[in-house]
Amino acid sequence: NAGVTQTPKFQVLKTGQSMTLQCAQDMNHEYMSWYRQDPGMGLRLIHYSVGAGITDQGEVPNGYNVSRSTTEDFPLRLLSAAPSQTSVYFCASTTSGANQETQYFGPGTRLLVL
Amino acid sequence: LAKTTQPISMDSYEGQEVNITCSHNNIATNDYITWYQQFPSQGPRFIIQGYKTKVTNEVASLFIPADRKSSTLSLPRVSLSDTAVYYCLVGDNSGYALNFGKGTSLLVTP
């Protein structure tokens, strides 16, 4: 299994541009999430999904859209990039069971908005 | 979601045992306690999870007192490669998403 993959690894945008960060997992996990991590900070939840067709907002959803048309993919869209969105973005997928739950994280996308 | 409090940073020498304590006073009955490790430029990695008492795996031990209002991650005989940020999370397993705080930055030196 490839686990959780993210593309691109790095991206530079100009203010106002839009783009989509891709995330895919091949573990058949129902739950997927997007986080952002700013320098010296922990991870903050942007959006999450509990299954195909179902998404919800996390702690910092403004300026981002998500969709979940398949179990495998969970893209994150920046509608109009702003310098405040400069960050490292992590996608995660989650297995859940009777007494165990772990999140598997992708390698991250480093985004710079000028 | 239950709020967690953990030290911002800790220092240790190689070969020592490191204990990182996390407070979660408003933990709910269905909540589990999960610890993650994050190296620079990488996503967090699951270390250990528990509900009560003690859990041990090949990497660490997790001690949870009876009232569950705190937990302690124990790393035996740390090495330089254990230098990382450690996050304590509390949440239930309905659990699509957990929120991470700033974590504890552990520095291991020779």
mmCIF file with all atom_site columns, C-alpha atoms in Angstrom:
data_model
loop_
_atom_site.group_PDB
_atom_site.id
_atom_site.type_symbol
_atom_site.label_atom_id
_atom_site.label_alt_id
_atom_site.label_comp_id
_atom_site.label_asym_id
_atom_site.label_entity_id
_atom_site.label_seq_id
_atom_site.pdbx_PDB_ins_code
_atom_site.Cartn_x
_atom_site.Cartn_y
_atom_site.Cartn_z
_atom_site.occupancy
_atom_site.B_iso_or_equiv
_atom_site.pdbx_formal_charge
_atom_site.auth_seq_id
_atom_site.auth_comp_id
_atom_site.auth_asym_id
_atom_site.auth_atom_id
_atom_site.pdbx_PDB_model_num
ATOM 1   C CA . ASN A 1 1   ? 0.000   0.000  0.000  1.00 0.00 ? 1   ASN A CA 1
ATOM 2   C CA . ALA A 1 2   ? 1.166   3.516  -0.763 1.00 0.00 ? 2   ALA A CA 1
ATOM 3   C CA . GLY A 1 3   ? -0.690  4.832  2.278  1.00 0.00 ? 3   GLY A CA 1
ATOM 4   C CA . VAL A 1 4   ? -1.630  8.509  2.092  1.00 0.00 ? 4   VAL A CA 1
ATOM 5   C CA . THR A 1 5   ? -0.213  10.458 -0.825 1.00 0.00 ? 5   THR A CA 1
ATOM 6   C CA . GLN A 1 6   ? -0.287  14.196 -1.386 1.00 0.00 ? 6   GLN A CA 1
ATOM 7   C CA . THR A 1 7   ? 0.504   16.317 -4.393 1.00 0.00 ? 7   THR A CA 1
ATOM 8   C CA . PRO A 1 8   ? 2.165   18.648 -5.013 1.00 0.00 ? 8   PRO A CA 1
ATOM 9   C CA . LYS A 1 9   ? 4.988   18.625 -2.449 1.00 0.00 ? 9   LYS A CA 1
ATOM 10  C CA . PHE A 1 10  ? 5.671   22.329 -2.922 1.00 0.00 ? 10  PHE A CA 1
ATOM 11  C CA . GLN A 1 11  ? 3.670   25.143 -4.459 1.00 0.00 ? 11  GLN A CA 1
ATOM 12  C CA . VAL A 1 12  ? 4.080   28.880 -4.832 1.00 0.00 ? 12  VAL A CA 1
ATOM 13  C CA . LEU A 1 13  ? 0.978   30.932 -5.559 1.00 0.00 ? 13  LEU A CA 1
ATOM 14  C CA . LYS A 1 14  ? 0.229   34.564 -6.067 1.00 0.00 ? 14  LYS A CA 1
ATOM 15  C CA . THR A 1 15  ? -2.466  36.247 -4.008 1.00 0.00 ? 15  THR A CA 1
ATOM 16  C CA . GLY A 1 16  ? -5.850  35.606 -5.555 1.00 0.00 ? 16  GLY A CA 1
ATOM 17  C CA . GLN A 1 17  ? -4.911  32.470 -7.444 1.00 0.00 ? 17  GLN A CA 1
ATOM 18  C CA . SER A 1 18  ? -6.806  29.254 -6.859 1.00 0.00 ? 18  SER A CA 1
ATOM 19  C CA . MET A 1 19  ? -5.501  25.722 -6.670 1.00 0.00 ? 19  MET A CA 1
ATOM 20  C CA . THR A 1 20  ? -6.336  22.232 -5.497 1.00 0.00 ? 20  THR A CA 1
ATOM 21  C CA . LEU A 1 21  ? -4.233  20.160 -3.146 1.00 0.00 ? 21  LEU A CA 1
ATOM 22  C CA . GLN A 1 22  ? -4.652  16.490 -3.878 1.00 0.00 ? 22  GLN A CA 1
ATOM 23  C CA . CYS A 1 23  ? -4.896  13.734 -1.307 1.00 0.00 ? 23  CYS A CA 1
ATOM 24  C CA . ALA A 1 24  ? -5.439  10.041 -1.900 1.00 0.00 ? 24  ALA A CA 1
ATOM 25  C CA . GLN A 1 25  ? -5.343  6.923  0.237  1.00 0.00 ? 25  GLN A CA 1
ATOM 26  C CA . ASP A 1 26  ? -5.430  3.272  -0.726 1.00 0.00 ? 26  ASP A CA 1
ATOM 27  C CA . MET A 1 27  ? -6.309  1.797  2.646  1.00 0.00 ? 27  MET A CA 1
ATOM 28  C CA . ASN A 1 28  ? -10.087 1.971  2.180  1.00 0.00 ? 28  ASN A CA 1
ATOM 29  C CA . HIS A 1 29  ? -10.407 4.308  5.160  1.00 0.00 ? 29  HIS A CA 1
ATOM 30  C CA . GLU A 1 30  ? -13.738 5.977  5.647  1.00 0.00 ? 30  GLU A CA 1
ATOM 31  C CA . TYR A 1 31  ? -12.468 9.012  7.489  1.00 0.00 ? 31  TYR A CA 1
ATOM 32  C CA . MET A 1 32  ? -10.210 11.672 5.965  1.00 0.00 ? 32  MET A CA 1
ATOM 33  C CA . SER A 1 33  ? -9.063  15.067 7.228  1.00 0.00 ? 33  SER A CA 1
ATOM 34  C CA . TRP A 1 34  ? -7.105  18.130 6.208  1.00 0.00 ? 34  TRP A CA 1
ATOM 35  C CA . TYR A 1 35  ? -4.883  20.041 8.636  1.00 0.00 ? 35  TYR A CA 1
ATOM 36  C CA . ARG A 1 36  ? -2.650  23.052 8.335  1.00 0.00 ? 36  ARG A CA 1
ATOM 37  C CA . GLN A 1 37  ? 0.491   23.580 10.371 1.00 0.00 ? 37  GLN A CA 1
ATOM 38  C CA . ASP A 1 38  ? 2.067   26.996 10.750 1.00 0.00 ? 38  ASP A CA 1
ATOM 39  C CA . PRO A 1 39  ? 5.658   27.438 11.973 1.00 0.00 ? 39  PRO A CA 1
ATOM 40  C CA . GLY A 1 40  ? 6.047   26.496 15.623 1.00 0.00 ? 40  GLY A CA 1
ATOM 41  C CA . MET A 1 41  ? 2.403   25.541 15.892 1.00 0.00 ? 41  MET A CA 1
ATOM 42  C CA . GLY A 1 42  ? 0.424   22.371 16.158 1.00 0.00 ? 42  GLY A CA 1
ATOM 43  C CA . LEU A 1 43  ? -1.960  21.107 13.518 1.00 0.00 ? 43  LEU A CA 1
ATOM 44  C CA . ARG A 1 44  ? -5.301  22.805 13.064 1.00 0.00 ? 44  ARG A CA 1
ATOM 45  C CA . LEU A 1 45  ? -8.203  21.001 11.453 1.00 0.00 ? 45  LEU A CA 1
ATOM 46  C CA . ILE A 1 46  ? -9.579  22.556 8.275  1.00 0.00 ? 46  ILE A CA 1
ATOM 47  C CA . HIS A 1 47  ? -12.180 20.088 6.986  1.00 0.00 ? 47  HIS A CA 1
ATOM 48  C CA . TYR A 1 48  ? -12.954 16.443 7.453  1.00 0.00 ? 48  TYR A CA 1
ATOM 49  C CA . SER A 1 49  ? -15.049 13.702 5.910  1.00 0.00 ? 49  SER A CA 1
ATOM 50  C CA . VAL A 1 50  ? -16.603 10.609 7.435  1.00 0.00 ? 50  VAL A CA 1
ATOM 51  C CA . GLY A 1 51  ? -17.303 8.986  4.092  1.00 0.00 ? 51  GLY A CA 1
ATOM 52  C CA . ALA A 1 52  ? -17.943 9.565  0.423  1.00 0.00 ? 52  ALA A CA 1
ATOM 53  C CA . GLY A 1 53  ? -20.384 12.405 -0.076 1.00 0.00 ? 53  GLY A CA 1
ATOM 54  C CA . ILE A 1 54  ? -20.087 13.671 3.501  1.00 0.00 ? 54  ILE A CA 1
ATOM 55  C CA . THR A 1 55  ? -17.883 16.572 4.604  1.00 0.00 ? 55  THR A CA 1
ATOM 56  C CA . ASP A 1 56  ? -17.836 18.974 7.512  1.00 0.00 ? 56  ASP A CA 1
ATOM 57  C CA . GLN A 1 57  ? -15.906 21.961 8.788  1.00 0.00 ? 57  GLN A CA 1
ATOM 58  C CA . GLY A 1 58  ? -13.108 21.867 11.288 1.00 0.00 ? 58  GLY A CA 1
ATOM 59  C CA . GLU A 1 59  ? -11.526 24.630 13.292 1.00 0.00 ? 59  GLU A CA 1
ATOM 60  C CA . VAL A 1 60  ? -10.264 26.850 10.428 1.00 0.00 ? 60  VAL A CA 1
ATOM 61  C CA . PRO A 1 61  ? -12.415 26.225 7.308  1.00 0.00 ? 61  PRO A CA 1
ATOM 62  C CA . ASN A 1 62  ? -12.597 29.748 5.865  1.00 0.00 ? 62  ASN A CA 1
ATOM 63  C CA . GLY A 1 63  ? -11.038 30.082 2.425  1.00 0.00 ? 63  GLY A CA 1
ATOM 64  C CA . TYR A 1 64  ? -11.078 26.339 1.747  1.00 0.00 ? 64  TYR A CA 1
ATOM 65  C CA . ASN A 1 65  ? -13.499 23.942 0.086  1.00 0.00 ? 65  ASN A CA 1
ATOM 66  C CA . VAL A 1 66  ? -13.523 20.155 0.043  1.00 0.00 ? 66  VAL A CA 1
ATOM 67  C CA . SER A 1 67  ? -15.460 17.383 -1.618 1.00 0.00 ? 67  SER A CA 1
ATOM 68  C CA . ARG A 1 68  ? -15.467 13.617 -1.243 1.00 0.00 ? 68  ARG A CA 1
ATOM 69  C CA . SER A 1 69  ? -16.772 11.940 -4.368 1.00 0.00 ? 69  SER A CA 1
ATOM 70  C CA . THR A 1 70  ? -14.863 8.693  -3.741 1.00 0.00 ? 70  THR A CA 1
ATOM 71  C CA . THR A 1 71  ? -13.534 6.888  -0.690 1.00 0.00 ? 71  THR A CA 1
ATOM 72  C CA . GLU A 1 72  ? -9.972  7.252  -1.956 1.00 0.00 ? 72  GLU A CA 1
ATOM 73  C CA . ASP A 1 73  ? -9.752  10.973 -2.738 1.00 0.00 ? 73  ASP A CA 1
ATOM 74  C CA . PHE A 1 74  ? -10.217 14.095 -0.640 1.00 0.00 ? 74  PHE A CA 1
ATOM 75  C CA . PRO A 1 75  ? -9.033  17.230 -2.479 1.00 0.00 ? 75  PRO A CA 1
ATOM 76  C CA . LEU A 1 76  ? -8.677  20.598 -0.755 1.00 0.00 ? 76  LEU A CA 1
ATOM 77  C CA . ARG A 1 77  ? -9.404  23.689 -2.810 1.00 0.00 ? 77  ARG A CA 1
ATOM 78  C CA . LEU A 1 78  ? -8.109  27.165 -2.124 1.00 0.00 ? 78  LEU A CA 1
ATOM 79  C CA . LEU A 1 79  ? -10.600 29.506 -3.715 1.00 0.00 ? 79  LEU A CA 1
ATOM 80  C CA . SER A 1 80  ? -8.567  32.735 -3.711 1.00 0.00 ? 80  SER A CA 1
ATOM 81  C CA . ALA A 1 81  ? -5.174  32.314 -2.085 1.00 0.00 ? 81  ALA A CA 1
ATOM 82  C CA . ALA A 1 82  ? -4.055  34.780 0.577  1.00 0.00 ? 82  ALA A CA 1
ATOM 83  C CA . PRO A 1 83  ? -0.648  35.176 2.277  1.00 0.00 ? 83  PRO A CA 1
ATOM 84  C CA . SER A 1 84  ? -2.266  33.990 5.520  1.00 0.00 ? 84  SER A CA 1
ATOM 85  C CA . GLN A 1 85  ? -2.707  30.592 3.877  1.00 0.00 ? 85  GLN A CA 1
ATOM 86  C CA . THR A 1 86  ? 1.036   30.094 3.650  1.00 0.00 ? 86  THR A CA 1
ATOM 87  C CA . SER A 1 87  ? 1.480   26.902 5.604  1.00 0.00 ? 87  SER A CA 1
ATOM 88  C CA . VAL A 1 88  ? 2.189   23.199 5.467  1.00 0.00 ? 88  VAL A CA 1
ATOM 89  C CA . TYR A 1 89  ? -0.904  21.158 4.701  1.00 0.00 ? 89  TYR A CA 1
ATOM 90  C CA . PHE A 1 90  ? -1.319  17.603 5.877  1.00 0.00 ? 90  PHE A CA 1
ATOM 91  C CA . CYS A 1 91  ? -3.938  15.137 4.799  1.00 0.00 ? 91  CYS A CA 1
ATOM 92  C CA . ALA A 1 92  ? -4.796  12.195 7.016  1.00 0.00 ? 92  ALA A CA 1
ATOM 93  C CA . SER A 1 93  ? -6.975  9.139  6.817  1.00 0.00 ? 93  SER A CA 1
ATOM 94  C CA . THR A 1 94  ? -8.346  7.206  9.711  1.00 0.00 ? 94  THR A CA 1
ATOM 95  C CA . THR A 1 95  ? -9.194  3.652  10.424 1.00 0.00 ? 95  THR A CA 1
ATOM 96  C CA . SER A 1 96  ? -11.749 3.069  13.085 1.00 0.00 ? 96  SER A CA 1
ATOM 97  C CA . GLY A 1 97  ? -12.717 -0.044 14.884 1.00 0.00 ? 97  GLY A CA 1
ATOM 98  C CA . ALA A 1 98  ? -13.958 -1.273 18.162 1.00 0.00 ? 98  ALA A CA 1
ATOM 99  C CA . ASN A 1 99  ? -11.163 0.098  20.306 1.00 0.00 ? 99  ASN A CA 1
ATOM 100 C CA . GLN A 1 100 ? -8.516  1.400  17.998 1.00 0.00 ? 100 GLN A CA 1
ATOM 101 C CA . GLU A 1 101 ? -8.231  4.488  15.924 1.00 0.00 ? 101 GLU A CA 1
ATOM 102 C CA . THR A 1 102 ? -5.160  5.892  14.354 1.00 0.00 ? 102 THR A CA 1
ATOM 103 C CA . GLN A 1 103 ? -4.632  8.545  11.776 1.00 0.00 ? 103 GLN A CA 1
ATOM 104 C CA . TYR A 1 104 ? -2.226  8.021  8.918  1.00 0.00 ? 104 TYR A CA 1
ATOM 105 C CA . PHE A 1 105 ? -0.704  11.226 7.626  1.00 0.00 ? 105 PHE A CA 1
ATOM 106 C CA . GLY A 1 106 ? 0.604   12.121 4.217  1.00 0.00 ? 106 GLY A CA 1
ATOM 107 C CA . PRO A 1 107 ? 4.008   13.760 3.685  1.00 0.00 ? 107 PRO A CA 1
ATOM 108 C CA . GLY A 1 108 ? 2.530   17.254 3.463  1.00 0.00 ? 108 GLY A CA 1
ATOM 109 C CA . THR A 1 109 ? 2.284   20.045 0.899  1.00 0.00 ? 109 THR A CA 1
ATOM 110 C CA . ARG A 1 110 ? 4.296   23.179 1.528  1.00 0.00 ? 110 ARG A CA 1
ATOM 111 C CA . LEU A 1 111 ? 2.430   26.213 0.203  1.00 0.00 ? 111 LEU A CA 1
ATOM 112 C CA . LEU A 1 112 ? 3.794   29.732 -0.134 1.00 0.00 ? 112 LEU A CA 1
ATOM 113 C CA . VAL A 1 113 ? 1.407   32.516 -1.097 1.00 0.00 ? 113 VAL A CA 1
ATOM 114 C CA . LEU A 1 114 ? 3.049   35.721 -2.243 1.00 0.00 ? 114 LEU A CA 1
ATOM 115 C CA . LEU B 2 1   ? -13.402 17.891 22.329 1.00 0.00 ? 1   LEU B CA 1
ATOM 116 C CA . ALA B 2 2   ? -11.455 17.610 25.556 1.00 0.00 ? 2   ALA B CA 1
ATOM 117 C CA . LYS B 2 3   ? -8.728  20.231 25.935 1.00 0.00 ? 3   LYS B CA 1
ATOM 118 C CA . THR B 2 4   ? -5.239  18.981 26.661 1.00 0.00 ? 4   THR B CA 1
ATOM 119 C CA . THR B 2 5   ? -2.289  20.666 28.355 1.00 0.00 ? 5   THR B CA 1
ATOM 120 C CA . GLN B 2 6   ? 1.266   19.455 28.009 1.00 0.00 ? 6   GLN B CA 1
ATOM 121 C CA . PRO B 2 7   ? 4.705   21.034 28.502 1.00 0.00 ? 7   PRO B CA 1
ATOM 122 C CA . ILE B 2 8   ? 5.966   23.091 25.595 1.00 0.00 ? 8   ILE B CA 1
ATOM 123 C CA . SER B 2 9   ? 9.436   21.566 25.661 1.00 0.00 ? 9   SER B CA 1
ATOM 124 C CA . MET B 2 10  ? 11.643  19.019 27.411 1.00 0.00 ? 10  MET B CA 1
ATOM 125 C CA . ASP B 2 11  ? 15.312  18.157 27.257 1.00 0.00 ? 11  ASP B CA 1
ATOM 126 C CA . SER B 2 12  ? 16.941  14.792 27.893 1.00 0.00 ? 12  SER B CA 1
ATOM 127 C CA . TYR B 2 13  ? 20.232  13.001 27.486 1.00 0.00 ? 13  TYR B CA 1
ATOM 128 C CA . GLU B 2 14  ? 20.635  9.861  25.460 1.00 0.00 ? 14  GLU B CA 1
ATOM 129 C CA . GLY B 2 15  ? 19.835  6.693  27.349 1.00 0.00 ? 15  GLY B CA 1
ATOM 130 C CA . GLN B 2 16  ? 17.512  8.313  29.851 1.00 0.00 ? 16  GLN B CA 1
ATOM 131 C CA . GLU B 2 17  ? 13.851  7.571  30.331 1.00 0.00 ? 17  GLU B CA 1
ATOM 132 C CA . VAL B 2 18  ? 11.579  10.441 29.344 1.00 0.00 ? 18  VAL B CA 1
ATOM 133 C CA . ASN B 2 19  ? 8.110   10.963 30.763 1.00 0.00 ? 19  ASN B CA 1
ATOM 134 C CA . ILE B 2 20  ? 5.768   13.485 29.176 1.00 0.00 ? 20  ILE B CA 1
ATOM 135 C CA . THR B 2 21  ? 2.584   14.233 31.084 1.00 0.00 ? 21  THR B CA 1
ATOM 136 C CA . CYS B 2 22  ? -0.609  15.496 29.526 1.00 0.00 ? 22  CYS B CA 1
ATOM 137 C CA . SER B 2 23  ? -3.543  16.939 31.459 1.00 0.00 ? 23  SER B CA 1
ATOM 138 C CA . HIS B 2 24  ? -7.095  16.440 30.192 1.00 0.00 ? 24  HIS B CA 1
ATOM 139 C CA . ASN B 2 25  ? -9.398  17.379 33.024 1.00 0.00 ? 25  ASN B CA 1
ATOM 140 C CA . ASN B 2 26  ? -12.630 17.286 31.011 1.00 0.00 ? 26  ASN B CA 1
ATOM 141 C CA . ILE B 2 27  ? -12.096 13.950 29.350 1.00 0.00 ? 27  ILE B CA 1
ATOM 142 C CA . ALA B 2 28  ? -15.376 12.246 28.508 1.00 0.00 ? 28  ALA B CA 1
ATOM 143 C CA . THR B 2 29  ? -16.360 8.688  29.280 1.00 0.00 ? 29  THR B CA 1
ATOM 144 C CA . ASN B 2 30  ? -15.984 7.551  25.666 1.00 0.00 ? 30  ASN B CA 1
ATOM 145 C CA . ASP B 2 31  ? -12.708 9.350  25.021 1.00 0.00 ? 31  ASP B CA 1
ATOM 146 C CA . TYR B 2 32  ? -9.455  7.574  24.270 1.00 0.00 ? 32  TYR B CA 1
ATOM 147 C CA . ILE B 2 33  ? -5.994  9.086  24.759 1.00 0.00 ? 33  ILE B CA 1
ATOM 148 C CA . THR B 2 34  ? -3.685  8.958  21.776 1.00 0.00 ? 34  THR B CA 1
ATOM 149 C CA . TRP B 2 35  ? -0.086  10.111 21.365 1.00 0.00 ? 35  TRP B CA 1
ATOM 150 C CA . TYR B 2 36  ? 1.578   11.058 18.099 1.00 0.00 ? 36  TYR B CA 1
ATOM 151 C CA . GLN B 2 37  ? 5.179   11.831 17.186 1.00 0.00 ? 37  GLN B CA 1
ATOM 152 C CA . GLN B 2 38  ? 6.205   14.342 14.542 1.00 0.00 ? 38  GLN B CA 1
ATOM 153 C CA . PHE B 2 39  ? 9.653   14.787 13.043 1.00 0.00 ? 39  PHE B CA 1
ATOM 154 C CA . PRO B 2 40  ? 10.536  17.990 11.163 1.00 0.00 ? 40  PRO B CA 1
ATOM 155 C CA . SER B 2 41  ? 9.082   18.140 7.661  1.00 0.00 ? 41  SER B CA 1
ATOM 156 C CA . GLN B 2 42  ? 6.968   15.024 8.204  1.00 0.00 ? 42  GLN B CA 1
ATOM 157 C CA . GLY B 2 43  ? 3.395   14.293 9.148  1.00 0.00 ? 43  GLY B CA 1
ATOM 158 C CA . PRO B 2 44  ? 2.604   13.021 12.647 1.00 0.00 ? 44  PRO B CA 1
ATOM 159 C CA . ARG B 2 45  ? 2.953   9.323  13.334 1.00 0.00 ? 45  ARG B CA 1
ATOM 160 C CA . PHE B 2 46  ? 0.822   7.292  15.752 1.00 0.00 ? 46  PHE B CA 1
ATOM 161 C CA . ILE B 2 47  ? 2.740   6.066  18.808 1.00 0.00 ? 47  ILE B CA 1
ATOM 162 C CA . ILE B 2 48  ? 0.298   4.649  21.311 1.00 0.00 ? 48  ILE B CA 1
ATOM 163 C CA . GLN B 2 49  ? -3.290  4.763  22.463 1.00 0.00 ? 49  GLN B CA 1
ATOM 164 C CA . GLY B 2 50  ? -5.039  3.847  25.681 1.00 0.00 ? 50  GLY B CA 1
ATOM 165 C CA . TYR B 2 51  ? -8.243  4.133  27.630 1.00 0.00 ? 51  TYR B CA 1
ATOM 166 C CA . LYS B 2 52  ? -7.209  3.338  31.187 1.00 0.00 ? 52  LYS B CA 1
ATOM 167 C CA . THR B 2 53  ? -4.381  1.821  33.270 1.00 0.00 ? 53  THR B CA 1
ATOM 168 C CA . LYS B 2 54  ? -1.243  0.976  31.326 1.00 0.00 ? 54  LYS B CA 1
ATOM 169 C CA . VAL B 2 55  ? -0.552  0.244  27.694 1.00 0.00 ? 55  VAL B CA 1
ATOM 170 C CA . THR B 2 56  ? 2.822   -0.805 26.339 1.00 0.00 ? 56  THR B CA 1
ATOM 171 C CA . ASN B 2 57  ? 4.102   -1.402 22.844 1.00 0.00 ? 57  ASN B CA 1
ATOM 172 C CA . GLU B 2 58  ? 7.512   -1.709 21.242 1.00 0.00 ? 58  GLU B CA 1
ATOM 173 C CA . VAL B 2 59  ? 7.994   2.058  21.225 1.00 0.00 ? 59  VAL B CA 1
ATOM 174 C CA . ALA B 2 60  ? 6.515   3.452  24.444 1.00 0.00 ? 60  ALA B CA 1
ATOM 175 C CA . SER B 2 61  ? 4.320   2.997  27.466 1.00 0.00 ? 61  SER B CA 1
ATOM 176 C CA . LEU B 2 62  ? 1.242   4.974  28.361 1.00 0.00 ? 62  LEU B CA 1
ATOM 177 C CA . PHE B 2 63  ? 0.160   5.349  31.971 1.00 0.00 ? 63  PHE B CA 1
ATOM 178 C CA . ILE B 2 64  ? -3.378  6.488  32.743 1.00 0.00 ? 64  ILE B CA 1
ATOM 179 C CA . PRO B 2 65  ? -4.544  6.921  36.355 1.00 0.00 ? 65  PRO B CA 1
ATOM 180 C CA . ALA B 2 66  ? -7.948  5.813  37.502 1.00 0.00 ? 66  ALA B CA 1
ATOM 181 C CA . ASP B 2 67  ? -9.538  9.266  37.167 1.00 0.00 ? 67  ASP B CA 1
ATOM 182 C CA . ARG B 2 68  ? -8.184  9.568  33.591 1.00 0.00 ? 68  ARG B CA 1
ATOM 183 C CA . LYS B 2 69  ? -7.645  13.302 34.009 1.00 0.00 ? 69  LYS B CA 1
ATOM 184 C CA . SER B 2 70  ? -4.035  12.966 32.940 1.00 0.00 ? 70  SER B CA 1
ATOM 185 C CA . SER B 2 71  ? -1.779  10.562 31.117 1.00 0.00 ? 71  SER B CA 1
ATOM 186 C CA . THR B 2 72  ? 1.964   10.028 30.878 1.00 0.00 ? 72  THR B CA 1
ATOM 187 C CA . LEU B 2 73  ? 3.864   8.931  27.810 1.00 0.00 ? 73  LEU B CA 1
ATOM 188 C CA . SER B 2 74  ? 7.037   7.097  28.792 1.00 0.00 ? 74  SER B CA 1
ATOM 189 C CA . LEU B 2 75  ? 9.901   6.683  26.325 1.00 0.00 ? 75  LEU B CA 1
ATOM 190 C CA . PRO B 2 76  ? 12.525  4.237  27.630 1.00 0.00 ? 76  PRO B CA 1
ATOM 191 C CA . ARG B 2 77  ? 16.207  4.925  26.968 1.00 0.00 ? 77  ARG B CA 1
ATOM 192 C CA . VAL B 2 78  ? 15.782  7.698  24.417 1.00 0.00 ? 78  VAL B CA 1
ATOM 193 C CA . SER B 2 79  ? 18.185  8.178  21.547 1.00 0.00 ? 79  SER B CA 1
ATOM 194 C CA . LEU B 2 80  ? 19.003  11.198 19.406 1.00 0.00 ? 80  LEU B CA 1
ATOM 195 C CA . SER B 2 81  ? 16.437  10.010 16.874 1.00 0.00 ? 81  SER B CA 1
ATOM 196 C CA . ASP B 2 82  ? 13.664  10.486 19.438 1.00 0.00 ? 82  ASP B CA 1
ATOM 197 C CA . THR B 2 83  ? 14.067  14.253 19.091 1.00 0.00 ? 83  THR B CA 1
ATOM 198 C CA . ALA B 2 84  ? 10.625  15.258 17.869 1.00 0.00 ? 84  ALA B CA 1
ATOM 199 C CA . VAL B 2 85  ? 7.364   16.909 18.844 1.00 0.00 ? 85  VAL B CA 1
ATOM 200 C CA . TYR B 2 86  ? 4.951   14.724 20.800 1.00 0.00 ? 86  TYR B CA 1
ATOM 201 C CA . TYR B 2 87  ? 1.224   15.396 20.744 1.00 0.00 ? 87  TYR B CA 1
ATOM 202 C CA . CYS B 2 88  ? -1.362  14.233 23.235 1.00 0.00 ? 88  CYS B CA 1
ATOM 203 C CA . LEU B 2 89  ? -4.891  13.950 21.860 1.00 0.00 ? 89  LEU B CA 1
ATOM 204 C CA . VAL B 2 90  ? -8.162  13.057 23.508 1.00 0.00 ? 90  VAL B CA 1
ATOM 205 C CA . GLY B 2 91  ? -11.256 12.034 21.610 1.00 0.00 ? 91  GLY B CA 1
ATOM 206 C CA . ASP B 2 92  ? -13.744 9.288  21.089 1.00 0.00 ? 92  ASP B CA 1
ATOM 207 C CA . ASN B 2 93  ? -13.593 6.696  18.372 1.00 0.00 ? 93  ASN B CA 1
ATOM 208 C CA . SER B 2 94  ? -16.547 8.004  16.443 1.00 0.00 ? 94  SER B CA 1
ATOM 209 C CA . GLY B 2 95  ? -13.637 9.946  15.562 1.00 0.00 ? 95  GLY B CA 1
ATOM 210 C CA . TYR B 2 96  ? -13.135 11.276 12.274 1.00 0.00 ? 96  TYR B CA 1
ATOM 211 C CA . ALA B 2 97  ? -10.932 14.084 13.370 1.00 0.00 ? 97  ALA B CA 1
ATOM 212 C CA . LEU B 2 98  ? -8.902  15.084 16.376 1.00 0.00 ? 98  LEU B CA 1
ATOM 213 C CA . ASN B 2 99  ? -7.452  18.497 17.054 1.00 0.00 ? 99  ASN B CA 1
ATOM 214 C CA . PHE B 2 100 ? -3.773  18.797 17.819 1.00 0.00 ? 100 PHE B CA 1
ATOM 215 C CA . GLY B 2 101 ? -2.325  21.367 20.211 1.00 0.00 ? 101 GLY B CA 1
ATOM 216 C CA . LYS B 2 102 ? 1.234   22.630 20.066 1.00 0.00 ? 102 LYS B CA 1
ATOM 217 C CA . GLY B 2 103 ? 2.653   19.444 21.522 1.00 0.00 ? 103 GLY B CA 1
ATOM 218 C CA . THR B 2 104 ? 5.830   18.907 23.518 1.00 0.00 ? 104 THR B CA 1
ATOM 219 C CA . SER B 2 105 ? 9.119   19.478 21.749 1.00 0.00 ? 105 SER B CA 1
ATOM 220 C CA . LEU B 2 106 ? 11.607  16.892 23.029 1.00 0.00 ? 106 LEU B CA 1
ATOM 221 C CA . LEU B 2 107 ? 15.312  17.484 22.461 1.00 0.00 ? 107 LEU B CA 1
ATOM 222 C CA . VAL B 2 108 ? 17.666  14.575 23.106 1.00 0.00 ? 108 VAL B CA 1
ATOM 223 C CA . THR B 2 109 ? 21.354  15.378 23.322 1.00 0.00 ? 109 THR B CA 1
ATOM 224 C CA . PRO B 2 110 ? 24.456  13.202 23.679 1.00 0.00 ? 110 PRO B CA 1
#
